[in-house]
Short mmCIF file of C-alpha atoms and ligand atoms in Angstrom, two decimals:
data_model
loop_
_atom_site.label_atom_id
_atom_site.label_comp_id
_atom_site.label_asym_id
_atom_site.label_seq_id
_atom_site.Cartn_x
_atom_site.Cartn_y
_atom_site.Cartn_z
CA MET A 1 -24.75 8.46 5.69
CA GLU A 2 -25.41 4.72 5.87
CA LYS A 3 -22.93 2.12 7.01
CA ILE A 4 -21.09 0.63 4.04
CA SER A 5 -21.69 -3.09 3.78
CA ASN A 6 -20.68 -4.21 0.30
CA ARG A 7 -19.34 -3.18 -3.10
CA GLU A 8 -22.55 -1.38 -4.10
CA SER A 9 -22.84 0.71 -0.96
CA TYR A 10 -19.14 1.56 -1.21
CA LEU A 11 -19.59 2.77 -4.80
CA LYS A 12 -22.60 4.80 -3.71
CA SER A 13 -20.64 6.35 -0.85
CA ILE A 14 -18.01 7.75 -3.19
CA SER A 15 -20.34 8.96 -5.91
CA ASP A 16 -21.45 12.57 -6.23
CA ARG A 17 -18.50 13.97 -4.32
CA ASN A 18 -16.88 17.20 -5.14
CA LEU A 19 -13.20 16.24 -5.47
CA LYS A 20 -10.88 18.42 -7.51
CA ILE A 21 -8.91 15.88 -9.56
CA TYR A 22 -6.70 16.61 -12.54
CA LEU A 23 -5.78 13.87 -14.98
CA MET A 24 -3.76 14.67 -18.08
CA GLY A 25 -4.48 18.36 -17.61
CA LYS A 26 -8.24 18.00 -17.40
CA LEU A 27 -10.56 18.20 -14.42
CA VAL A 28 -12.20 14.85 -13.82
CA GLU A 29 -15.95 15.29 -13.50
CA ASP A 30 -16.83 11.87 -12.21
CA PRO A 31 -14.04 9.49 -11.15
CA LEU A 32 -16.43 6.52 -11.15
CA SER A 33 -17.13 6.81 -14.83
CA HIS A 34 -13.54 7.63 -15.80
CA PRO A 35 -12.12 4.58 -17.60
CA ILE A 36 -8.59 5.13 -16.22
CA ILE A 37 -9.75 5.59 -12.61
CA ARG A 38 -12.54 3.03 -12.45
CA PRO A 39 -10.32 -0.11 -12.28
CA SER A 40 -8.64 1.31 -9.16
CA ILE A 41 -12.06 1.89 -7.56
CA GLU A 42 -12.98 -1.71 -8.34
CA ALA A 43 -9.80 -2.93 -6.63
CA MET A 44 -10.74 -0.97 -3.50
CA ALA A 45 -14.32 -2.31 -3.71
CA GLU A 46 -12.93 -5.85 -3.56
CA THR A 47 -11.94 -5.22 0.08
CA TYR A 48 -15.67 -4.87 0.85
CA GLU A 49 -16.58 -7.86 -1.29
CA LEU A 50 -14.11 -10.03 0.59
CA ALA A 51 -15.83 -9.10 3.85
CA VAL A 52 -19.11 -10.34 2.34
CA ASN A 53 -17.77 -13.51 0.73
CA GLU A 54 -15.26 -14.52 3.42
CA PRO A 55 -16.37 -12.70 6.58
CA GLU A 56 -13.96 -14.53 8.88
CA LEU A 57 -11.05 -13.18 6.81
CA GLY A 58 -12.34 -9.81 5.62
CA SER A 59 -14.26 -8.59 8.67
CA VAL A 60 -14.05 -8.46 12.45
CA LYS A 61 -16.15 -7.22 15.39
CA SER A 62 -15.43 -3.65 16.42
CA PRO A 63 -14.59 -3.29 20.12
CA TYR A 64 -16.01 0.24 19.93
CA THR A 65 -19.37 -0.28 18.22
CA GLY A 66 -19.84 -4.00 18.82
CA GLU A 67 -20.71 -4.38 15.14
CA SER A 68 -19.00 -6.06 12.24
CA ILE A 69 -16.43 -3.87 10.46
CA ASN A 70 -13.92 -4.37 7.69
CA ARG A 71 -10.67 -5.87 8.95
CA PHE A 72 -8.75 -2.94 7.43
CA LEU A 73 -10.23 -0.71 10.16
CA HIS A 74 -9.30 -2.98 13.04
CA ILE A 75 -6.67 -2.27 15.68
CA ALA A 76 -4.60 -5.42 16.21
CA GLU A 77 -5.28 -6.87 19.65
CA SER A 78 -3.00 -9.91 19.28
CA ASN A 79 -0.34 -11.47 17.09
CA ASP A 80 -3.11 -13.50 15.51
CA ASP A 81 -4.84 -10.27 14.41
CA LEU A 82 -1.58 -9.16 12.74
CA TYR A 83 -1.31 -12.53 11.02
CA LEU A 84 -4.91 -12.36 9.79
CA GLN A 85 -4.19 -8.95 8.26
CA ASN A 86 -1.42 -10.63 6.24
CA LYS A 87 -3.66 -13.51 5.19
CA MET A 88 -6.28 -11.03 4.01
CA GLN A 89 -3.65 -9.05 2.08
CA ARG A 90 -2.38 -12.11 0.25
CA LYS A 91 -5.92 -13.14 -0.62
CA LEU A 92 -6.76 -9.69 -2.01
CA GLY A 93 -3.52 -9.69 -4.02
CA GLN A 94 -4.70 -12.97 -5.56
CA LEU A 95 -8.17 -11.59 -6.29
CA THR A 96 -7.09 -8.30 -7.86
CA GLY A 97 -3.56 -8.86 -9.23
CA THR A 98 -2.72 -5.30 -8.19
CA CYS A 99 -2.62 -2.87 -5.25
CA PHE A 100 -5.97 -2.69 -3.46
CA GLN A 101 -4.77 0.47 -1.67
CA ARG A 102 -6.24 0.00 1.77
CA CYS A 103 -3.31 -1.11 3.93
CA VAL A 104 -1.79 2.36 4.38
CA GLY A 105 -4.77 3.51 6.43
CA MET A 106 -4.81 0.31 8.45
CA ASP A 107 -1.13 0.59 9.28
CA ALA A 108 -1.39 4.29 10.09
CA PHE A 109 -4.29 3.62 12.47
CA ASN A 110 -2.40 0.90 14.26
CA ALA A 111 0.68 3.10 14.63
CA LEU A 112 -1.38 6.07 15.86
CA HIS A 113 -3.10 4.00 18.52
CA SER A 114 0.14 3.52 20.45
CA VAL A 115 1.90 6.78 19.51
CA THR A 116 -0.97 9.05 20.60
CA PHE A 117 -1.09 7.14 23.89
CA GLU A 118 2.61 7.72 24.47
CA ILE A 119 2.49 11.42 23.57
CA ASP A 120 -0.33 11.89 26.10
CA GLU A 121 1.69 10.02 28.70
CA LYS A 122 4.56 12.48 28.33
CA TYR A 123 2.72 15.75 27.70
CA SER A 124 -0.74 15.19 29.29
CA THR A 125 -2.38 15.94 25.94
CA LYS A 126 -5.66 14.39 24.74
CA TYR A 127 -4.66 12.94 21.40
CA HIS A 128 -5.44 9.32 22.23
CA GLN A 129 -9.05 10.14 23.10
CA ASN A 130 -9.36 12.27 19.95
CA PHE A 131 -8.04 9.33 17.99
CA ILE A 132 -10.38 6.77 19.61
CA ASN A 133 -13.37 9.07 18.95
CA PHE A 134 -12.38 9.38 15.31
CA LEU A 135 -11.77 5.63 15.01
CA THR A 136 -15.21 4.92 16.47
CA GLU A 137 -16.81 7.17 13.83
CA MET A 138 -14.92 5.32 11.09
CA HIS A 139 -16.11 1.99 12.52
CA LYS A 140 -19.68 3.21 12.71
CA TYR A 141 -19.84 3.84 8.96
CA ASN A 142 -17.18 1.30 7.90
CA LEU A 143 -15.19 3.86 5.90
CA VAL A 144 -11.91 3.87 3.96
CA ILE A 145 -8.99 5.83 5.45
CA GLY A 146 -5.89 6.80 3.52
CA GLY A 147 -2.64 7.43 5.34
CA ALA A 148 -0.82 10.45 3.87
CA MET A 149 2.82 10.34 4.88
CA THR A 150 5.28 10.91 2.03
CA ASP A 151 6.07 14.61 1.50
CA VAL A 152 7.56 15.83 -1.76
CA LYS A 153 10.82 16.45 0.20
CA GLY A 154 12.71 18.95 -2.00
CA ASP A 155 16.44 18.88 -1.22
CA ARG A 156 16.87 15.49 0.48
CA SER A 157 19.98 16.66 2.36
CA LYS A 158 18.02 19.32 4.24
CA LEU A 159 15.51 19.18 7.09
CA PRO A 160 12.01 20.61 6.51
CA HIS A 161 12.79 24.02 8.06
CA GLU A 162 16.04 24.29 6.07
CA GLN A 163 14.35 23.99 2.67
CA GLU A 164 14.41 27.03 0.45
CA ASP A 165 10.66 26.62 -0.01
CA GLU A 166 9.11 25.92 3.39
CA ASP A 167 6.11 24.16 1.87
CA LEU A 168 8.05 21.14 0.60
CA TYR A 169 6.96 19.31 3.74
CA LEU A 170 3.37 19.65 4.96
CA ARG A 171 3.24 22.26 7.71
CA ILE A 172 0.96 24.39 9.83
CA VAL A 173 0.68 27.86 8.29
CA ASP A 174 -2.05 29.28 10.52
CA ARG A 175 -3.84 28.59 13.78
CA ASP A 176 -7.01 29.76 15.50
CA GLU A 177 -8.90 28.63 18.59
CA ASN A 178 -10.75 25.97 16.56
CA GLY A 179 -7.83 24.27 14.88
CA VAL A 180 -4.95 24.60 12.39
CA TYR A 181 -4.47 25.25 8.67
CA VAL A 182 -1.96 23.15 6.72
CA LYS A 183 -0.11 23.69 3.47
CA GLY A 184 2.16 21.45 1.39
CA ALA A 185 1.99 18.40 -0.86
CA LYS A 186 2.06 14.64 -0.39
CA ALA A 187 3.47 12.52 -3.22
CA HIS A 188 2.18 9.22 -4.68
CA GLN A 189 -0.71 8.76 -2.28
CA THR A 190 -2.10 5.27 -2.70
CA GLY A 191 -5.87 5.12 -3.13
CA CYS A 192 -6.46 8.66 -1.83
CA ILE A 193 -9.26 9.46 -4.28
CA ASN A 194 -11.00 6.19 -3.42
CA SER A 195 -10.93 6.93 0.33
CA HIS A 196 -13.36 8.84 2.55
CA TRP A 197 -10.81 10.32 4.94
CA MET A 198 -7.07 10.75 5.03
CA VAL A 199 -4.74 11.10 7.98
CA VAL A 200 -1.76 13.38 7.36
CA MET A 201 1.47 12.47 9.16
CA PRO A 202 5.08 13.68 9.11
CA THR A 203 7.44 11.62 6.99
CA LEU A 204 10.73 11.81 8.92
CA ARG A 205 12.48 12.53 12.22
CA LEU A 206 11.98 16.22 13.15
CA THR A 207 13.86 18.73 15.30
CA GLU A 208 12.59 21.54 17.50
CA LYS A 209 12.92 23.97 14.59
CA ASP A 210 10.54 21.74 12.60
CA LYS A 211 7.74 22.05 15.15
CA ASP A 212 5.25 23.35 12.61
CA TYR A 213 5.79 20.20 10.58
CA ALA A 214 4.88 17.93 13.52
CA ILE A 215 1.20 17.74 12.63
CA VAL A 216 -1.01 14.66 12.50
CA GLY A 217 -4.70 15.06 11.79
CA ALA A 218 -7.71 13.63 9.97
CA ILE A 219 -9.17 15.38 6.93
CA PRO A 220 -12.13 14.40 4.74
CA VAL A 221 -10.85 13.79 1.20
CA ASP A 222 -13.24 16.40 -0.17
CA ALA A 223 -12.15 19.14 2.24
CA GLU A 224 -11.77 22.65 0.90
CA GLY A 225 -8.30 23.47 -0.38
CA ILE A 226 -7.32 19.96 -1.53
CA THR A 227 -6.36 19.25 -5.15
CA TYR A 228 -5.42 15.84 -6.57
CA ILE A 229 -3.20 15.28 -9.57
CA TYR A 230 -3.60 11.74 -10.83
CA GLY A 231 -0.44 9.69 -11.40
CA ARG A 232 0.05 8.05 -14.78
CA GLN A 233 0.64 4.33 -15.16
CA SER A 234 2.20 2.92 -18.29
CA CYS A 235 -0.43 1.75 -20.79
CA ASP A 236 -3.24 3.30 -18.68
CA THR A 237 -4.88 4.85 -21.75
CA ARG A 238 -5.52 1.37 -23.09
CA SER A 239 -8.49 1.41 -20.68
CA MET A 240 -9.95 4.22 -22.79
CA GLU A 241 -9.77 2.25 -26.02
CA PRO A 242 -12.54 0.02 -27.33
CA GLY A 243 -12.14 -3.71 -26.78
CA GLU A 244 -10.65 -5.42 -23.78
CA TYR A 245 -7.83 -7.53 -25.17
CA ASP A 246 -5.02 -5.05 -24.69
CA VAL A 247 -5.73 -4.03 -21.08
CA GLY A 248 -4.35 -7.29 -19.69
CA ASN A 249 -6.17 -7.13 -16.34
CA LYS A 250 -9.82 -6.73 -17.29
CA TYR A 251 -11.02 -5.45 -13.93
CA PHE A 252 -8.43 -3.94 -11.60
CA ALA A 253 -5.63 -1.37 -11.21
CA GLY A 254 -3.86 0.55 -8.46
CA GLN A 255 -3.98 4.30 -7.84
CA GLU A 256 -1.42 6.92 -6.84
CA ALA A 257 -1.96 10.67 -6.89
CA MET A 258 -0.21 13.79 -5.73
CA VAL A 259 -2.25 15.68 -3.14
CA ILE A 260 -1.81 19.43 -2.77
CA PHE A 261 -3.02 21.11 0.43
CA ASP A 262 -3.68 24.81 0.26
CA ASN A 263 -4.60 26.11 3.72
CA VAL A 264 -6.65 23.05 4.62
CA PHE A 265 -8.37 23.25 8.00
CA ILE A 266 -8.04 20.55 10.68
CA PRO A 267 -10.30 21.07 13.73
CA ASN A 268 -8.82 20.52 17.20
CA GLU A 269 -10.80 17.35 17.84
CA LEU A 270 -9.28 15.69 14.75
CA ILE A 271 -5.68 16.51 15.67
CA PHE A 272 -3.52 13.63 16.96
CA MET A 273 -0.15 15.44 17.17
CA ASN A 274 0.53 19.15 17.16
CA GLY A 275 4.10 20.27 17.69
CA GLU A 276 5.41 17.20 19.58
CA PHE A 277 8.30 16.91 17.12
CA ASP A 278 10.11 14.39 19.35
CA PHE A 279 7.41 11.79 18.54
CA ALA A 280 7.64 12.15 14.74
CA SER A 281 10.32 9.47 14.39
CA MET A 282 8.38 7.06 16.63
CA LEU A 283 5.33 7.47 14.42
CA VAL A 284 7.30 6.99 11.19
CA GLU A 285 9.05 3.92 12.58
CA ARG A 286 5.89 2.27 13.87
CA PHE A 287 3.99 3.01 10.68
CA THR A 288 6.76 1.57 8.49
CA THR A 289 7.07 -1.47 10.76
CA TYR A 290 3.42 -2.28 10.16
CA HIS A 291 3.52 -1.30 6.52
CA ARG A 292 6.68 -3.19 5.54
CA ARG A 293 5.15 -6.53 6.43
CA SER A 294 1.88 -5.50 4.75
CA TYR A 295 3.81 -6.00 1.51
CA VAL A 296 2.91 -9.69 1.66
CA CYS A 297 0.21 -8.32 -0.66
CA LYS A 298 2.83 -8.83 -3.36
CA ALA A 299 2.91 -12.57 -2.61
CA GLY A 300 -0.78 -12.62 -3.58
CA VAL A 301 -0.09 -10.63 -6.74
CA GLY A 302 2.88 -12.96 -7.34
CA ASP A 303 0.50 -15.93 -7.17
CA VAL A 304 -1.36 -14.45 -10.13
CA LEU A 305 1.84 -13.85 -12.12
CA ILE A 306 3.20 -17.33 -11.38
CA GLY A 307 -0.17 -18.73 -12.44
CA ALA A 308 0.04 -16.75 -15.68
CA ALA A 309 3.60 -17.95 -16.32
CA ALA A 310 2.63 -21.59 -15.73
CA THR A 311 -0.43 -21.18 -17.98
CA ILE A 312 1.58 -19.75 -20.86
CA ALA A 313 4.09 -22.59 -20.47
CA GLU A 314 1.15 -24.99 -20.72
CA TYR A 315 -0.25 -23.20 -23.81
CA ASN A 316 3.22 -23.25 -25.37
CA GLY A 317 3.46 -27.00 -24.76
CA VAL A 318 6.55 -26.82 -22.57
CA GLU A 319 5.08 -27.06 -19.07
CA ASN A 320 6.90 -30.30 -18.32
CA ALA A 321 10.33 -29.31 -19.63
CA SER A 322 12.75 -29.54 -16.70
CA HIS A 323 14.14 -26.01 -17.02
CA ILE A 324 10.58 -24.58 -17.09
CA SER A 325 9.45 -26.41 -13.99
CA ASP A 326 12.69 -25.39 -12.28
CA LYS A 327 11.95 -21.74 -13.07
CA LEU A 328 8.45 -22.12 -11.66
CA VAL A 329 9.95 -23.62 -8.49
CA GLU A 330 12.32 -20.66 -8.21
CA MET A 331 9.43 -18.19 -8.63
CA ASN A 332 7.43 -19.95 -5.93
CA LYS A 333 10.41 -20.08 -3.58
CA MET A 334 10.85 -16.30 -3.82
CA ASN A 335 7.13 -15.64 -3.51
CA GLU A 336 6.84 -17.78 -0.38
CA THR A 337 9.94 -16.09 1.09
CA ILE A 338 8.06 -12.77 0.91
CA TYR A 339 5.04 -14.29 2.61
CA ALA A 340 7.07 -16.23 5.19
CA THR A 341 9.06 -13.23 6.40
CA GLY A 342 5.88 -11.12 6.54
CA ILE A 343 3.85 -13.55 8.63
CA ALA A 344 6.88 -14.36 10.80
CA SER A 345 7.06 -10.65 11.60
CA SER A 346 3.36 -10.61 12.51
CA LEU A 347 3.55 -13.75 14.62
CA GLN A 348 6.50 -12.35 16.57
CA GLY A 349 4.66 -9.16 17.44
CA SER A 350 4.53 -7.58 20.88
CA LYS A 351 2.15 -5.51 22.98
CA THR A 352 2.58 -1.72 23.02
CA LYS A 353 1.89 0.57 26.00
CA SER A 354 -1.54 1.45 24.62
CA GLY A 355 -2.45 -2.25 24.50
CA ASN A 356 -2.46 -2.97 20.78
CA TYR A 357 0.06 -5.20 19.02
CA ILE A 358 2.93 -4.36 16.71
CA ASN A 359 4.78 -6.84 14.52
CA ASP A 360 8.53 -7.48 14.67
CA ASP A 361 10.52 -4.63 13.15
CA LEU A 362 13.59 -6.58 11.95
CA LEU A 363 11.55 -9.23 10.15
CA ALA A 364 9.22 -6.58 8.65
CA ASN A 365 12.25 -4.91 7.09
CA VAL A 366 13.59 -8.25 5.86
CA CYS A 367 10.18 -8.93 4.29
CA LYS A 368 10.10 -5.59 2.47
CA GLN A 369 13.72 -5.99 1.36
CA HIS A 370 12.79 -9.30 -0.30
CA VAL A 371 9.84 -7.58 -1.94
CA THR A 372 12.15 -4.98 -3.52
CA LYS A 373 14.16 -7.70 -5.30
CA ASP A 374 12.20 -10.92 -5.60
CA THR A 375 9.25 -9.37 -7.44
CA PHE A 376 11.60 -8.18 -10.19
CA GLU A 377 13.17 -11.63 -10.48
CA ILE A 378 9.73 -13.27 -10.55
CA GLY A 379 8.75 -10.74 -13.25
CA ARG A 380 11.89 -11.51 -15.23
CA LEU A 381 11.19 -15.24 -15.11
CA ALA A 382 7.55 -14.68 -16.12
CA GLN A 383 8.76 -12.79 -19.19
CA ASP A 384 11.31 -15.54 -19.85
CA LEU A 385 8.53 -18.13 -19.87
CA ALA A 386 6.23 -15.89 -21.94
CA GLY A 387 8.71 -15.44 -24.79
CA GLY A 388 9.26 -12.32 -26.89
CA LEU A 389 5.62 -12.08 -27.96
CA VAL A 390 4.89 -10.47 -24.59
CA GLY A 391 6.47 -7.30 -25.95
CA SER A 392 5.47 -7.45 -29.57
CA MET A 393 1.91 -8.66 -29.93
CA PRO A 394 -0.43 -6.94 -32.39
CA SER A 395 -3.37 -5.11 -30.85
CA GLY A 396 -6.70 -6.62 -29.91
CA ILE A 397 -8.28 -4.68 -32.77
CA ASP A 398 -5.99 -6.36 -35.31
CA PHE A 399 -6.53 -9.67 -33.63
CA ASN A 400 -10.33 -9.48 -33.50
CA GLU A 401 -11.54 -7.30 -36.33
CA GLY A 402 -8.62 -6.25 -38.49
CA GLU A 403 -8.02 -7.52 -41.99
CA MET A 404 -5.43 -9.96 -40.70
CA SER A 405 -7.62 -11.31 -37.90
CA SER A 406 -7.91 -14.88 -39.17
CA GLU A 407 -4.19 -15.05 -39.97
CA LEU A 408 -3.32 -13.80 -36.50
CA LYS A 409 -5.62 -16.37 -34.90
CA LYS A 410 -3.92 -19.05 -36.98
CA TYR A 411 -0.35 -17.97 -36.29
CA LEU A 412 -0.70 -17.08 -32.63
CA LYS A 413 -1.99 -20.48 -31.64
CA GLY A 414 0.00 -22.71 -29.31
CA ILE A 415 -0.93 -26.31 -28.42
CA LYS A 416 -3.95 -27.69 -30.22
CA GLU A 417 -6.05 -27.95 -27.02
CA THR A 418 -6.17 -24.18 -26.59
CA ASN A 419 -7.17 -21.30 -28.84
CA ALA A 420 -5.15 -18.25 -29.80
CA GLU A 421 -7.50 -15.89 -27.91
CA ASP A 422 -6.75 -17.44 -24.54
CA ARG A 423 -3.03 -17.46 -25.25
CA VAL A 424 -3.11 -13.76 -26.18
CA LYS A 425 -5.09 -12.91 -23.03
CA ILE A 426 -2.56 -14.60 -20.74
CA LEU A 427 0.33 -12.89 -22.54
CA ARG A 428 -1.40 -9.52 -22.07
CA LEU A 429 -1.79 -10.24 -18.36
CA ILE A 430 1.95 -10.94 -18.06
CA GLU A 431 2.63 -7.75 -19.98
CA ASN A 432 0.21 -5.81 -17.74
CA MET A 433 1.96 -6.98 -14.58
CA THR A 434 5.58 -6.67 -15.70
CA LEU A 435 5.57 -3.82 -18.25
CA GLY A 436 2.07 -2.38 -18.33
CA ARG A 437 -0.16 -0.53 -15.91
CA ASN A 438 -0.10 -3.02 -13.03
CA ALA A 439 3.71 -3.17 -13.21
CA VAL A 440 3.46 0.01 -11.15
CA ALA A 441 1.79 -2.02 -8.40
CA TYR A 442 3.87 -5.16 -8.79
CA LEU A 443 7.32 -3.68 -9.44
CA THR A 444 7.70 0.07 -8.82
CA GLU A 445 5.54 0.02 -5.69
CA SER A 446 7.43 -3.05 -4.48
CA LEU A 447 10.65 -1.09 -4.84
CA HIS A 448 9.64 2.26 -3.37
CA GLY A 449 6.41 1.76 -1.40
CA ALA A 450 6.84 1.83 2.42
CA GLY A 451 10.34 3.21 1.87
CA SER A 452 12.96 2.58 -0.82
CA PRO A 453 15.41 -0.34 -0.37
CA GLN A 454 18.11 1.59 1.47
CA ALA A 455 15.65 2.59 4.21
CA GLN A 456 15.15 -1.07 5.09
CA ARG A 457 18.90 -1.79 5.02
CA VAL A 458 19.50 1.03 7.49
CA GLN A 459 16.82 -0.38 9.76
CA ILE A 460 18.12 -3.96 9.46
CA LYS A 461 21.57 -2.71 10.47
CA ARG A 462 20.12 -0.88 13.47
CA LYS A 463 18.04 -3.79 14.67
CA VAL A 464 20.62 -6.56 14.34
CA ASN A 465 22.86 -7.00 17.38
CA ILE A 466 26.22 -7.65 15.75
CA GLU A 467 28.16 -7.59 19.03
CA GLU A 468 26.01 -10.40 20.37
CA LYS A 469 26.72 -12.44 17.26
CA LYS A 470 30.44 -11.75 17.57
CA ASP A 471 30.32 -12.97 21.16
CA LEU A 472 28.75 -16.23 20.04
CA ALA A 473 31.55 -16.78 17.54
CA LYS A 474 34.24 -15.78 19.99
CA LYS A 475 32.90 -18.08 22.66
CA LEU A 476 32.78 -21.13 20.41
CA SER A 477 36.18 -20.49 18.84
CA GLY A 478 37.83 -19.95 22.20
CA VAL A 479 39.09 -16.43 21.58
CA ASN A 480 39.02 -13.87 24.42
CA LYS A 481 38.75 -16.63 26.95
CA LYS A 482 38.61 -15.12 30.41
CA ASP A 483 40.63 -17.96 32.04
CA LYS A 484 43.61 -17.78 29.72
CA ASN A 485 46.86 -16.33 31.07
FE1 SF4 B 501 -1.61 -2.62 0.46
FE2 SF4 B 501 0.27 -3.66 -0.98
FE3 SF4 B 501 -1.12 -1.62 -1.97
FE4 SF4 B 501 0.60 -1.16 -0.01
S1 SF4 B 501 1.09 -1.92 -2.06
S2 SF4 B 501 -1.53 -0.47 -0.08
S3 SF4 B 501 0.49 -3.07 1.16
S4 SF4 B 501 -1.90 -3.64 -1.50
FE1 FE B 502 2.16 1.74 -0.78
#
């Protein structure tokens, strides 16, 4: 295999693979030529294109190979590295208008760097070296890694070993001297089919009885025993129709799939945790800390939506109305709040025992909490500015070739300086991002990705020192004064 250096070599690297993928009940023969899947592949390919077009943002020198690698594969060696990850994510959000799928692997790698080190420190295991060897291989070929964390979870009130069906969390079902065999299913795995490798990880705090669930290991995406079931996105079949007017985003989409593991083998040298259940919560916490501030990606996607809202206001001739510009200000304020809390988290990072850097946990959770709400409000305002047509426009076929084509072009026109085609295209983009297929990336993923809203609220509560704040108030108000009698 050759080192991947750009979009073309990435596309080549994922062609002719033997993945078992089901989409709408049918086996997908070639994901690259599937019209529903292809836009998600293009979004992933943009991460390689960025490294070509803006190397200082999209690439970095590997400390292991000494060669240039994609920034998504880099282990953060400073707060500045964390910050540059965020800058890259915003930029890619702007370029694709959707989820470019590559942050999960980056965040998993960064979490594993320190967690494997700390497991070894306690148990004299060799996971950190295994991990560094694997990382070096990934750097050598500049590959895409998916992080597979979220199990299907069954009864949420029960631990993995308490489930009626033991396979509802990924677990070890067999062992031999060469490695382990795992069984289970991971839900909504971002970009898994577009990756080369995936790293499976537990999804929650485990107890001694859950030992078989404490497994972390690397698996090639085309390993024997893996089946993918492609997730639907609203309006995704529009990509299968002729014409391009109704798709909204001409080039890009996200990707989520369910992954089923049926006795999948992980060799010893690719195992990074095996039974150390007491480290599962550390791994989950570190991964989510990284990943929750990675959601500044949505500020980049928000830039596209705000741009679309401002453009439709312009085409409607109302750009300068005071209530319109006030709404645009409000959208920008929320979008920058997402970005600001994300980069603040990165810039307040700290060094771990293994030597890499991790961003601030409290601010990462505040960032993600804003993402769960502000994107919806930005989406609501974009629809407000778009007007009702965003939900009722005739199809591109009617618009372009139908019997009523000329009437539609006449009646769908806005200001005289623009034509009806451009107005329709911008409206379709707003529809795509707030109701259509990329609404999954902009809204649903903002809500549930990296943990649903309540998970961040729990973490914010844990990280905030309320007693310290009470002391500040008590001191200034003179209550509990030591010298009073
Ligand atoms: Fe990256 Fe954002 Fe997609 Fe998560 S949702 S993988 S952070 S682009
Ligand atoms: Fe995600």
